[in-house]
PDB file of C-alpha atoms in Angstrom:
ATOM      1  CA  MET A   1       0.000   0.000   0.000  1.00  0.00           C
ATOM      2  CA  VAL A   2       1.884   3.052  -1.265  1.00  0.00           C
ATOM      3  CA  ILE A   3       1.367   6.231   0.792  1.00  0.00           C
ATOM      4  CA  GLY A   4       1.612   9.455  -1.195  1.00  0.00           C
ATOM      5  CA  THR A   5       2.721  12.619   0.577  1.00  0.00           C
ATOM      6  CA  ARG A   6       4.171  16.033  -0.049  1.00  0.00           C
ATOM      7  CA  ALA A   7       7.927  16.062   0.367  1.00  0.00           C
ATOM      8  CA  SER A   8       8.127  18.791   3.026  1.00  0.00           C
ATOM      9  CA  PRO A   9       9.415  17.864   6.506  1.00  0.00           C
ATOM     10  CA  LEU A  10       5.985  18.382   8.098  1.00  0.00           C
ATOM     11  CA  ALA A  11       4.181  16.380   5.417  1.00  0.00           C
ATOM     12  CA  LEU A  12       6.676  13.536   5.805  1.00  0.00           C
ATOM     13  CA  ALA A  13       6.172  13.588   9.588  1.00  0.00           C
ATOM     14  CA  GLN A  14       2.424  13.288   9.022  1.00  0.00           C
ATOM     15  CA  ALA A  15       2.934  10.430   6.586  1.00  0.00           C
ATOM     16  CA  GLU A  16       5.203   8.649   9.068  1.00  0.00           C
ATOM     17  CA  GLU A  17       2.516   9.021  11.755  1.00  0.00           C
ATOM     18  CA  THR A  18      -0.025   7.544   9.348  1.00  0.00           C
ATOM     19  CA  ARG A  19       2.264   4.628   8.529  1.00  0.00           C
ATOM     20  CA  ALA A  20       2.936   3.933  12.222  1.00  0.00           C
ATOM     21  CA  ARG A  21      -0.797   3.878  12.968  1.00  0.00           C
ATOM     22  CA  LEU A  22      -1.426   1.546  10.022  1.00  0.00           C
ATOM     23  CA  VAL A  23       1.319  -0.816  11.185  1.00  0.00           C
ATOM     24  CA  ALA A  24      -0.221  -0.923  14.672  1.00  0.00           C
ATOM     25  CA  ALA A  25      -3.789  -1.378  13.411  1.00  0.00           C
ATOM     26  CA  THR A  26      -3.291  -3.807  10.521  1.00  0.00           C
ATOM     27  CA  GLY A  27      -0.166  -5.776  11.387  1.00  0.00           C
ATOM     28  CA  LEU A  28       1.454  -4.815   8.080  1.00  0.00           C
ATOM     29  CA  SER A  29       5.187  -4.230   8.174  1.00  0.00           C
ATOM     30  CA  PRO A  30       6.547  -0.724   7.496  1.00  0.00           C
ATOM     31  CA  ASP A  31       8.160  -2.127   4.325  1.00  0.00           C
ATOM     32  CA  ALA A  32       4.689  -2.951   3.010  1.00  0.00           C
ATOM     33  CA  LEU A  33       3.749   0.724   3.367  1.00  0.00           C
ATOM     34  CA  PRO A  34       6.340   2.641   1.325  1.00  0.00           C
ATOM     35  CA  LEU A  35       6.160   6.418   1.151  1.00  0.00           C
ATOM     36  CA  LEU A  36       5.963   8.253  -2.167  1.00  0.00           C
ATOM     37  CA  PRO A  37       7.128  11.851  -1.581  1.00  0.00           C
ATOM     38  CA  LEU A  38       6.023  14.331  -4.251  1.00  0.00           C
ATOM     39  CA  THR A  39       6.752  18.015  -4.733  1.00  0.00           C
ATOM     40  CA  THR A  40       3.482  19.804  -5.448  1.00  0.00           C
ATOM     41  CA  THR A  41       2.843  22.957  -7.429  1.00  0.00           C
ATOM     42  CA  GLY A  42       2.080  24.750  -4.167  1.00  0.00           C
ATOM     43  CA  ASP A  43       5.498  23.802  -2.810  1.00  0.00           C
ATOM     44  CA  LYS A  44       7.212  25.246  -5.869  1.00  0.00           C
ATOM     45  CA  ILE A  45       5.502  28.646  -5.664  1.00  0.00           C
ATOM     46  CA  GLN A  46       7.318  30.732  -3.059  1.00  0.00           C
ATOM     47  CA  ASP A  47       7.190  34.249  -4.498  1.00  0.00           C
ATOM     48  CA  ARG A  48       3.478  35.022  -4.154  1.00  0.00           C
ATOM     49  CA  ALA A  49       0.364  34.152  -2.197  1.00  0.00           C
ATOM     50  CA  LEU A  50      -1.350  30.934  -3.247  1.00  0.00           C
ATOM     51  CA  SER A  51      -4.589  32.914  -3.596  1.00  0.00           C
ATOM     52  CA  GLU A  52      -2.955  34.578  -6.607  1.00  0.00           C
ATOM     53  CA  ALA A  53      -1.843  31.275  -8.109  1.00  0.00           C
ATOM     54  CA  GLY A  54      -4.934  29.097  -7.905  1.00  0.00           C
ATOM     55  CA  GLY A  55      -5.806  28.273  -4.305  1.00  0.00           C
ATOM     56  CA  LYS A  56      -5.787  25.111  -2.219  1.00  0.00           C
ATOM     57  CA  GLY A  57      -5.697  22.549  -5.003  1.00  0.00           C
ATOM     58  CA  LEU A  58      -2.081  23.508  -5.647  1.00  0.00           C
ATOM     59  CA  PHE A  59      -1.047  21.373  -2.664  1.00  0.00           C
ATOM     60  CA  THR A  60      -3.094  18.339  -3.700  1.00  0.00           C
ATOM     61  CA  LYS A  61      -3.276  17.918  -7.465  1.00  0.00           C
ATOM     62  CA  GLU A  62      -0.046  15.926  -7.872  1.00  0.00           C
ATOM     63  CA  LEU A  63      -1.127  13.615  -5.064  1.00  0.00           C
ATOM     64  CA  ASP A  64      -4.588  13.256  -6.604  1.00  0.00           C
ATOM     65  CA  ALA A  65      -2.961  12.398  -9.944  1.00  0.00           C
ATOM     66  CA  ALA A  66      -0.820   9.722  -8.262  1.00  0.00           C
ATOM     67  CA  LEU A  67      -3.945   8.121  -6.790  1.00  0.00           C
ATOM     68  CA  MET A  68      -5.793   8.157 -10.082  1.00  0.00           C
ATOM     69  CA  ALA A  69      -2.771   6.740 -11.908  1.00  0.00           C
ATOM     70  CA  GLY A  70      -2.373   3.973  -9.336  1.00  0.00           C
ATOM     71  CA  SER A  71       1.154   4.963  -8.266  1.00  0.00           C
ATOM     72  CA  ALA A  72      -0.224   5.767  -4.787  1.00  0.00           C
ATOM     73  CA  ASP A  73      -2.983   3.974  -2.879  1.00  0.00           C
ATOM     74  CA  LEU A  74      -3.500   6.389   0.014  1.00  0.00           C
ATOM     75  CA  THR A  75      -2.489  10.041   0.276  1.00  0.00           C
ATOM     76  CA  VAL A  76      -1.890  12.048   3.417  1.00  0.00           C
ATOM     77  CA  HIS A  77      -2.786  15.735   3.688  1.00  0.00           C
ATOM     78  CA  SER A  78      -3.074  18.553   6.182  1.00  0.00           C
ATOM     79  CA  ALA A  79      -6.873  18.775   6.251  1.00  0.00           C
ATOM     80  CA  LYS A  80      -6.779  22.554   5.987  1.00  0.00           C
ATOM     81  CA  ASP A  81      -5.143  22.215   2.556  1.00  0.00           C
ATOM     82  CA  LEU A  82      -7.880  20.001   1.094  1.00  0.00           C
ATOM     83  CA  PRO A  83     -10.259  21.625  -1.401  1.00  0.00           C
ATOM     84  CA  THR A  84     -13.915  21.313  -0.454  1.00  0.00           C
ATOM     85  CA  GLU A  85     -14.535  19.176  -3.555  1.00  0.00           C
ATOM     86  CA  LEU A  86     -12.247  16.305  -4.529  1.00  0.00           C
ATOM     87  CA  PRO A  87     -11.786  14.973  -8.069  1.00  0.00           C
ATOM     88  CA  GLU A  88     -14.328  12.404  -9.198  1.00  0.00           C
ATOM     89  CA  GLY A  89     -13.387   8.930  -8.005  1.00  0.00           C
ATOM     90  CA  LEU A  90     -11.539  10.109  -4.883  1.00  0.00           C
ATOM     91  CA  LEU A  91     -12.866  10.522  -1.343  1.00  0.00           C
ATOM     92  CA  VAL A  92     -11.743  11.361   2.166  1.00  0.00           C
ATOM     93  CA  ALA A  93     -11.193   7.967   3.763  1.00  0.00           C
ATOM     94  CA  GLY A  94     -10.886   9.352   7.293  1.00  0.00           C
ATOM     95  CA  TYR A  95      -9.009  11.682   9.610  1.00  0.00           C
ATOM     96  CA  LEU A  96      -6.410  10.833  12.239  1.00  0.00           C
ATOM     97  CA  PRO A  97      -7.004  12.022  15.823  1.00  0.00           C
ATOM     98  CA  ARG A  98      -6.727  15.792  15.781  1.00  0.00           C
ATOM     99  CA  GLU A  99      -3.762  17.634  17.257  1.00  0.00           C
ATOM    100  CA  ASP A 100      -3.970  21.020  19.005  1.00  0.00           C
ATOM    101  CA  VAL A 101      -5.851  23.406  16.702  1.00  0.00           C
ATOM    102  CA  ARG A 102      -4.389  26.643  18.036  1.00  0.00           C
ATOM    103  CA  ASP A 103      -2.042  29.085  16.331  1.00  0.00           C
ATOM    104  CA  VAL A 104       1.104  30.318  18.029  1.00  0.00           C
ATOM    105  CA  PHE A 105       2.818  33.707  18.027  1.00  0.00           C
ATOM    106  CA  ILE A 106       6.578  33.665  17.476  1.00  0.00           C
ATOM    107  CA  SER A 107       8.779  36.732  17.853  1.00  0.00           C
ATOM    108  CA  ARG A 108      12.221  37.839  18.975  1.00  0.00           C
ATOM    109  CA  ARG A 109      10.909  41.347  19.768  1.00  0.00           C
ATOM    110  CA  ALA A 110       7.798  40.840  21.887  1.00  0.00           C
ATOM    111  CA  ASP A 111       6.144  38.260  24.097  1.00  0.00           C
ATOM    112  CA  SER A 112       2.683  38.606  22.548  1.00  0.00           C
ATOM    113  CA  LEU A 113       0.888  39.986  19.526  1.00  0.00           C
ATOM    114  CA  MET A 114      -0.547  42.788  21.620  1.00  0.00           C
ATOM    115  CA  SER A 115       2.876  43.883  22.887  1.00  0.00           C
ATOM    116  CA  LEU A 116       4.481  44.319  19.452  1.00  0.00           C
ATOM    117  CA  PRO A 117       5.430  47.943  18.788  1.00  0.00           C
ATOM    118  CA  ALA A 118       3.241  49.916  16.378  1.00  0.00           C
ATOM    119  CA  GLY A 119       4.323  49.429  12.789  1.00  0.00           C
ATOM    120  CA  ALA A 120       5.942  46.058  13.443  1.00  0.00           C
ATOM    121  CA  VAL A 121       5.814  43.590  10.560  1.00  0.00           C
ATOM    122  CA  VAL A 122       4.151  40.202  11.010  1.00  0.00           C
ATOM    123  CA  GLY A 123       4.870  37.674   8.283  1.00  0.00           C
ATOM    124  CA  SER A 124       2.267  35.150   7.211  1.00  0.00           C
ATOM    125  CA  ALA A 125       1.081  33.416   4.050  1.00  0.00           C
ATOM    126  CA  SER A 126      -2.431  32.968   5.440  1.00  0.00           C
ATOM    127  CA  LEU A 127      -5.125  35.522   4.617  1.00  0.00           C
ATOM    128  CA  ARG A 128      -7.034  34.279   7.677  1.00  0.00           C
ATOM    129  CA  ARG A 129      -4.118  34.993   9.980  1.00  0.00           C
ATOM    130  CA  GLN A 130      -3.373  38.326   8.317  1.00  0.00           C
ATOM    131  CA  ALA A 131      -6.984  39.479   8.696  1.00  0.00           C
ATOM    132  CA  GLN A 132      -7.194  38.434  12.348  1.00  0.00           C
ATOM    133  CA  ILE A 133      -3.869  40.113  13.088  1.00  0.00           C
ATOM    134  CA  LEU A 134      -5.122  43.372  11.594  1.00  0.00           C
ATOM    135  CA  ARG A 135      -8.468  43.080  13.347  1.00  0.00           C
ATOM    136  CA  ALA A 136      -6.664  42.873  16.699  1.00  0.00           C
ATOM    137  CA  ARG A 137      -3.853  45.315  15.800  1.00  0.00           C
ATOM    138  CA  PRO A 138      -4.675  47.577  12.828  1.00  0.00           C
ATOM    139  CA  ASP A 139      -1.464  49.497  13.565  1.00  0.00           C
ATOM    140  CA  LEU A 140       0.683  46.528  12.535  1.00  0.00           C
ATOM    141  CA  LYS A 141       1.849  45.629   9.046  1.00  0.00           C
ATOM    142  CA  VAL A 142       1.466  42.193   7.485  1.00  0.00           C
ATOM    143  CA  ALA A 143       3.799  40.760   4.873  1.00  0.00           C
ATOM    144  CA  LEU A 144       3.814  37.595   2.793  1.00  0.00           C
ATOM    145  CA  LEU A 145       5.975  34.898   4.384  1.00  0.00           C
ATOM    146  CA  ARG A 146       5.969  31.529   2.565  1.00  0.00           C
ATOM    147  CA  GLY A 147       8.016  28.388   2.928  1.00  0.00           C
ATOM    148  CA  ASN A 148       8.238  25.509   5.366  1.00  0.00           C
ATOM    149  CA  VAL A 149       8.590  25.956   9.123  1.00  0.00           C
ATOM    150  CA  ALA A 150      12.399  26.086   9.055  1.00  0.00           C
ATOM    151  CA  THR A 151      12.380  28.712   6.303  1.00  0.00           C
ATOM    152  CA  ARG A 152       9.905  30.923   8.146  1.00  0.00           C
ATOM    153  CA  LEU A 153      11.852  30.708  11.393  1.00  0.00           C
ATOM    154  CA  ALA A 154      15.044  31.582   9.504  1.00  0.00           C
ATOM    155  CA  ARG A 155      13.401  34.693   8.049  1.00  0.00           C
ATOM    156  CA  LEU A 156      12.415  35.685  11.579  1.00  0.00           C
ATOM    157  CA  ASP A 157      15.968  35.242  12.842  1.00  0.00           C
ATOM    158  CA  GLU A 158      17.263  37.282   9.898  1.00  0.00           C
ATOM    159  CA  GLY A 159      15.037  40.158  10.951  1.00  0.00           C
ATOM    160  CA  ARG A 160      13.005  40.234   7.746  1.00  0.00           C
ATOM    161  CA  VAL A 161       9.854  40.197   9.873  1.00  0.00           C
ATOM    162  CA  ASP A 162       9.277  41.019  13.532  1.00  0.00           C
ATOM    163  CA  ALA A 163       6.923  38.118  14.201  1.00  0.00           C
ATOM    164  CA  THR A 164       5.043  35.275  12.577  1.00  0.00           C
ATOM    165  CA  LEU A 165       2.186  32.903  13.353  1.00  0.00           C
ATOM    166  CA  LEU A 166       2.282  29.139  12.848  1.00  0.00           C
ATOM    167  CA  ALA A 167       0.043  26.192  13.664  1.00  0.00           C
ATOM    168  CA  LEU A 168       0.896  24.567  16.985  1.00  0.00           C
ATOM    169  CA  ALA A 169      -0.038  21.163  15.547  1.00  0.00           C
ATOM    170  CA  GLY A 170       2.683  21.357  12.918  1.00  0.00           C
ATOM    171  CA  LEU A 171       5.292  22.460  15.440  1.00  0.00           C
ATOM    172  CA  LYS A 172       4.380  19.570  17.726  1.00  0.00           C
ATOM    173  CA  ARG A 173       4.633  17.061  14.898  1.00  0.00           C
ATOM    174  CA  LEU A 174       8.085  18.419  14.062  1.00  0.00           C
ATOM    175  CA  GLY A 175       9.202  18.424  17.691  1.00  0.00           C
ATOM    176  CA  LYS A 176       9.526  22.214  17.618  1.00  0.00           C
ATOM    177  CA  ALA A 177       6.726  23.363  19.939  1.00  0.00           C
ATOM    178  CA  ASP A 178       9.322  25.086  22.110  1.00  0.00           C
ATOM    179  CA  VAL A 179       9.846  27.819  19.484  1.00  0.00           C
ATOM    180  CA  ALA A 180       6.414  29.288  20.305  1.00  0.00           C
ATOM    181  CA  THR A 181       6.541  32.596  22.137  1.00  0.00           C
ATOM    182  CA  ALA A 182       2.835  32.506  23.041  1.00  0.00           C
ATOM    183  CA  ILE A 183      -0.174  30.327  22.225  1.00  0.00           C
ATOM    184  CA  LEU A 184      -3.220  32.099  20.777  1.00  0.00           C
ATOM    185  CA  GLU A 185      -6.455  30.810  22.308  1.00  0.00           C
ATOM    186  CA  THR A 186      -9.305  29.984  19.955  1.00  0.00           C
ATOM    187  CA  ASP A 187     -11.613  32.467  21.710  1.00  0.00           C
ATOM    188  CA  ASP A 188      -9.348  35.225  20.406  1.00  0.00           C
ATOM    189  CA  PHE A 189      -7.915  33.678  17.250  1.00  0.00           C
ATOM    190  CA  LEU A 190     -10.091  31.161  15.436  1.00  0.00           C
ATOM    191  CA  PRO A 191      -8.178  28.486  13.470  1.00  0.00           C
ATOM    192  CA  ALA A 192      -8.524  27.490   9.849  1.00  0.00           C
ATOM    193  CA  VAL A 193     -11.075  24.870   8.873  1.00  0.00           C
ATOM    194  CA  GLY A 194      -9.379  21.509   9.371  1.00  0.00           C
ATOM    195  CA  GLN A 195      -6.385  22.888  11.270  1.00  0.00           C
ATOM    196  CA  GLY A 196      -4.579  20.227  13.287  1.00  0.00           C
ATOM    197  CA  ALA A 197      -6.207  17.325  11.427  1.00  0.00           C
ATOM    198  CA  ILE A 198      -4.538  14.867   9.047  1.00  0.00           C
ATOM    199  CA  ALA A 199      -6.785  13.760   6.177  1.00  0.00           C
ATOM    200  CA  LEU A 200      -6.484  10.465   4.317  1.00  0.00           C
ATOM    201  CA  VAL A 201      -7.645  10.322   0.697  1.00  0.00           C
ATOM    202  CA  ALA A 202      -8.179   7.150  -1.343  1.00  0.00           C
ATOM    203  CA  ARG A 203      -9.878   5.876  -4.465  1.00  0.00           C
ATOM    204  CA  ALA A 204     -13.595   5.218  -4.120  1.00  0.00           C
ATOM    205  CA  GLY A 205     -14.206   1.493  -4.275  1.00  0.00           C
ATOM    206  CA  ASP A 206     -10.710   0.498  -3.119  1.00  0.00           C
ATOM    207  CA  SER A 207     -12.114  -1.604  -0.297  1.00  0.00           C
ATOM    208  CA  ALA A 208      -8.819  -2.823   1.160  1.00  0.00           C
ATOM    209  CA  VAL A 209      -7.363   0.679   1.464  1.00  0.00           C
ATOM    210  CA  LEU A 210     -10.630   2.145   2.745  1.00  0.00           C
ATOM    211  CA  ALA A 211     -10.823  -0.551   5.419  1.00  0.00           C
ATOM    212  CA  ALA A 212      -7.240   0.133   6.512  1.00  0.00           C
ATOM    213  CA  ALA A 213      -7.945   3.867   6.718  1.00  0.00           C
ATOM    214  CA  ALA A 214     -11.135   3.243   8.687  1.00  0.00           C
ATOM    215  CA  ALA A 215      -9.127   1.257  11.235  1.00  0.00           C
ATOM    216  CA  ILE A 216      -7.076   4.330  12.162  1.00  0.00           C
ATOM    217  CA  ALA A 217      -9.694   7.050  11.624  1.00  0.00           C
ATOM    218  CA  CYS A 218     -10.987   9.141  14.526  1.00  0.00           C
ATOM    219  CA  ARG A 219     -14.782   9.396  14.706  1.00  0.00           C
ATOM    220  CA  ASP A 220     -14.921  12.710  16.586  1.00  0.00           C
ATOM    221  CA  THR A 221     -12.443  14.380  14.237  1.00  0.00           C
ATOM    222  CA  GLY A 222     -14.492  13.201  11.265  1.00  0.00           C
ATOM    223  CA  ILE A 223     -17.686  14.641  12.746  1.00  0.00           C
ATOM    224  CA  ALA A 224     -16.026  17.979  13.521  1.00  0.00           C
ATOM    225  CA  LEU A 225     -14.492  18.182  10.043  1.00  0.00           C
ATOM    226  CA  ALA A 226     -17.855  17.381   8.427  1.00  0.00           C
ATOM    227  CA  ALA A 227     -19.282  20.539  10.007  1.00  0.00           C
ATOM    228  CA  GLU A 228     -16.231  22.687   9.279  1.00  0.00           C
ATOM    229  CA  ARG A 229     -15.928  21.637   5.639  1.00  0.00           C
ATOM    230  CA  ALA A 230     -19.676  22.073   5.076  1.00  0.00           C
ATOM    231  CA  PHE A 231     -19.316  25.636   6.380  1.00  0.00           C
ATOM    232  CA  LEU A 232     -16.446  26.277   3.996  1.00  0.00           C
ATOM    233  CA  ARG A 233     -18.294  24.695   1.101  1.00  0.00           C
ATOM    234  CA  ALA A 234     -21.414  26.804   1.737  1.00  0.00           C
ATOM    235  CA  LEU A 235     -19.219  29.897   1.530  1.00  0.00           C
ATOM    236  CA  ASP A 236     -17.437  28.564  -1.564  1.00  0.00           C
ATOM    237  CA  GLY A 237     -14.334  29.079   0.531  1.00  0.00           C
ATOM    238  CA  SER A 238     -10.790  28.910  -0.743  1.00  0.00           C
ATOM    239  CA  CYS A 239      -7.479  30.632  -0.121  1.00  0.00           C
ATOM    240  CA  ARG A 240      -9.006  33.836  -1.516  1.00  0.00           C
ATOM    241  CA  THR A 241     -11.209  34.674   1.469  1.00  0.00           C
ATOM    242  CA  PRO A 242     -10.231  34.962   5.157  1.00  0.00           C
ATOM    243  CA  ILE A 243     -12.405  32.208   6.673  1.00  0.00           C
ATOM    244  CA  ALA A 244     -12.030  30.481  10.040  1.00  0.00           C
ATOM    245  CA  GLY A 245     -14.062  27.649  11.501  1.00  0.00           C
ATOM    246  CA  HIS A 246     -13.791  25.224  14.385  1.00  0.00           C
ATOM    247  CA  ALA A 247     -16.088  22.462  15.628  1.00  0.00           C
ATOM    248  CA  THR A 248     -15.782  20.394  18.789  1.00  0.00           C
ATOM    249  CA  VAL A 249     -17.562  17.273  20.010  1.00  0.00           C
ATOM    250  CA  HIS A 250     -18.914  17.306  23.562  1.00  0.00           C
ATOM    251  CA  GLY A 251     -20.587  13.989  24.369  1.00  0.00           C
ATOM    252  CA  GLU A 252     -23.467  13.750  21.901  1.00  0.00           C
ATOM    253  CA  SER A 253     -23.382  17.456  21.080  1.00  0.00           C
ATOM    254  CA  LEU A 254     -21.432  19.357  18.435  1.00  0.00           C
ATOM    255  CA  ARG A 255     -20.445  23.004  18.834  1.00  0.00           C
ATOM    256  CA  PHE A 256     -19.303  25.107  15.899  1.00  0.00           C
ATOM    257  CA  ARG A 257     -17.915  28.620  15.551  1.00  0.00           C
ATOM    258  CA  GLY A 258     -17.254  30.316  12.246  1.00  0.00           C
ATOM    259  CA  LEU A 259     -15.789  33.636  11.171  1.00  0.00           C
ATOM    260  CA  VAL A 260     -15.411  35.491   7.883  1.00  0.00           C
ATOM    261  CA  LEU A 261     -13.350  38.677   7.644  1.00  0.00           C
ATOM    262  CA  SER A 262     -12.404  41.311   5.143  1.00  0.00           C
ATOM    263  CA  PRO A 263      -8.710  41.056   4.205  1.00  0.00           C
ATOM    264  CA  ASP A 264      -7.849  44.124   6.300  1.00  0.00           C
ATOM    265  CA  GLY A 265      -9.760  42.821   9.318  1.00  0.00           C
ATOM    266  CA  SER A 266     -11.990  45.890   9.503  1.00  0.00           C
ATOM    267  CA  ARG A 267     -15.163  43.887   8.880  1.00  0.00           C
ATOM    268  CA  SER A 268     -16.135  40.484  10.179  1.00  0.00           C
ATOM    269  CA  VAL A 269     -19.142  38.245  10.649  1.00  0.00           C
ATOM    270  CA  ALA A 270     -19.137  35.560  13.347  1.00  0.00           C
ATOM    271  CA  VAL A 271     -21.552  32.673  13.754  1.00  0.00           C
ATOM    272  CA  ALA A 272     -22.081  29.925  16.331  1.00  0.00           C
ATOM    273  CA  ARG A 273     -24.185  26.778  16.152  1.00  0.00           C
ATOM    274  CA  GLU A 274     -24.829  23.730  18.328  1.00  0.00           C
ATOM    275  CA  GLY A 275     -26.581  20.472  17.452  1.00  0.00           C
ATOM    276  CA  GLY A 276     -26.471  16.711  17.479  1.00  0.00           C
ATOM    277  CA  LEU A 277     -23.593  14.711  16.064  1.00  0.00           C
ATOM    278  CA  GLY A 278     -25.716  13.410  13.213  1.00  0.00           C
ATOM    279  CA  ASP A 279     -26.433  16.960  12.105  1.00  0.00           C
ATOM    280  CA  ALA A 280     -22.787  17.996  11.630  1.00  0.00           C
ATOM    281  CA  GLU A 281     -22.939  18.686   7.913  1.00  0.00           C
ATOM    282  CA  ALA A 282     -26.323  20.424   8.058  1.00  0.00           C
ATOM    283  CA  LEU A 283     -25.129  22.525  10.988  1.00  0.00           C
ATOM    284  CA  GLY A 284     -22.077  23.715   9.055  1.00  0.00           C
ATOM    285  CA  GLU A 285     -24.149  24.488   5.958  1.00  0.00           C
ATOM    286  CA  ASP A 286     -26.655  26.469   8.028  1.00  0.00           C
ATOM    287  CA  ALA A 287     -23.846  28.465   9.620  1.00  0.00           C
ATOM    288  CA  GLY A 288     -22.451  29.255   6.181  1.00  0.00           C
ATOM    289  CA  ARG A 289     -25.821  30.424   4.859  1.00  0.00           C
ATOM    290  CA  ALA A 290     -26.252  32.625   7.927  1.00  0.00           C
ATOM    291  CA  VAL A 291     -22.902  34.289   7.245  1.00  0.00           C
ATOM    292  CA  ILE A 292     -23.852  34.919   3.606  1.00  0.00           C
ATOM    293  CA  ALA A 293     -27.172  36.446   4.663  1.00  0.00           C
ATOM    294  CA  GLU A 294     -25.468  38.822   7.079  1.00  0.00           C
ATOM    295  CA  ALA A 295     -22.251  39.574   5.225  1.00  0.00           C
ATOM    296  CA  GLY A 296     -23.316  39.672   1.609  1.00  0.00           C
ATOM    297  CA  LEU A 297     -21.215  38.438  -1.273  1.00  0.00           C
ATOM    298  CA  ASP A 298     -19.059  41.581  -1.277  1.00  0.00           C
ATOM    299  CA  LEU A 299     -17.348  40.548   1.965  1.00  0.00           C
ATOM    300  CA  LEU A 300     -16.866  36.996   0.729  1.00  0.00           C
ATOM    301  CA  ARG A 301     -15.243  38.297  -2.433  1.00  0.00           C
ATOM    302  CA  GLY A 302     -12.839  40.485  -0.461  1.00  0.00           C
TER     303      GLY A 302
END
C-alpha cells in the first residue's frame, strides 16, 4: 500500500505518523507501506500568495494524480489544505485524531501579539491569519511569508519580519513546539477549517485501502471536520477569502464557531451553532448560509 505525501518535513512527519498507525492497526510491516514523496505545485511557488496562483488545489493535485494513476494507494494531507470538492473517483477515507488546533505567536521582539510595537511587521502566508492580526492590531503591518517551518523561522531570525504565526499542531509534529513565544487561544484567534487534522484520501471502491484507513480514523475528528468543511463549502471558501471555523464534540453534542473577515480585518461576521452529532454537515451548511445572509457576497469576495 503506497502512501503518497508532499515532500516537506511536516508532510513527511504526518505520513510517518499515518504509517505507524497503520502498522499498529493492521499488522502490516513498514516495508509494506512505502512512502511516495512528491513536490506539489504549491510547494514550488514561493514568491506570491497561493490565492494569486490558484488556491488550495495547488497542494493536492499531484497527489490526486498519483492516486488516479495507481502509483499511490493512500495520500496524506493537512486537512486545511484540502479543497472542499475532490476529483471524481476520490474521497476522504478518514481523519487521524486531531492535534492542538491553536495558532502560536513567534517573535524575537515581543512576548505577545498585543505587545508588538506599532508598525511592526508580522509575516504570514495565510489571509485568515493576516486578517485576524489586523483586526486585533490595525497598527501593525502584514507581509507575505511563505516556505516551510524552518524557512519561516530563519526569516524571523534574519530580521526580515518582527513576528510570525504558525500552527501549533505542525510544530508539535516536528518536535519544535518550544519555538512558540505565546499560544493564541481559539476564543481570540479562530483556526482554519481543518487545522490540526490529518486527512487520508483514497480511491472510491478500493475496499482494502478504505478498510485500513477506517481502522485508524478518529470518529470525533471526522464529525467535527464534516461541520467545518460544510461551512467552507457553503461559503465557496478557498485561499481567496479569510475564513475560520472550528467544531468540537462534547458527548453527543457538536459546537461550531465560524468567522469570515475582510482582508484588512476591519469587517467580520461571526456565527455559532450547536446540534447533534448526526447533524454535523447540516449545521455547518446552516452556519455558512447565515454568514452569507449577514455579510453579503461583497465581503466573501474580499
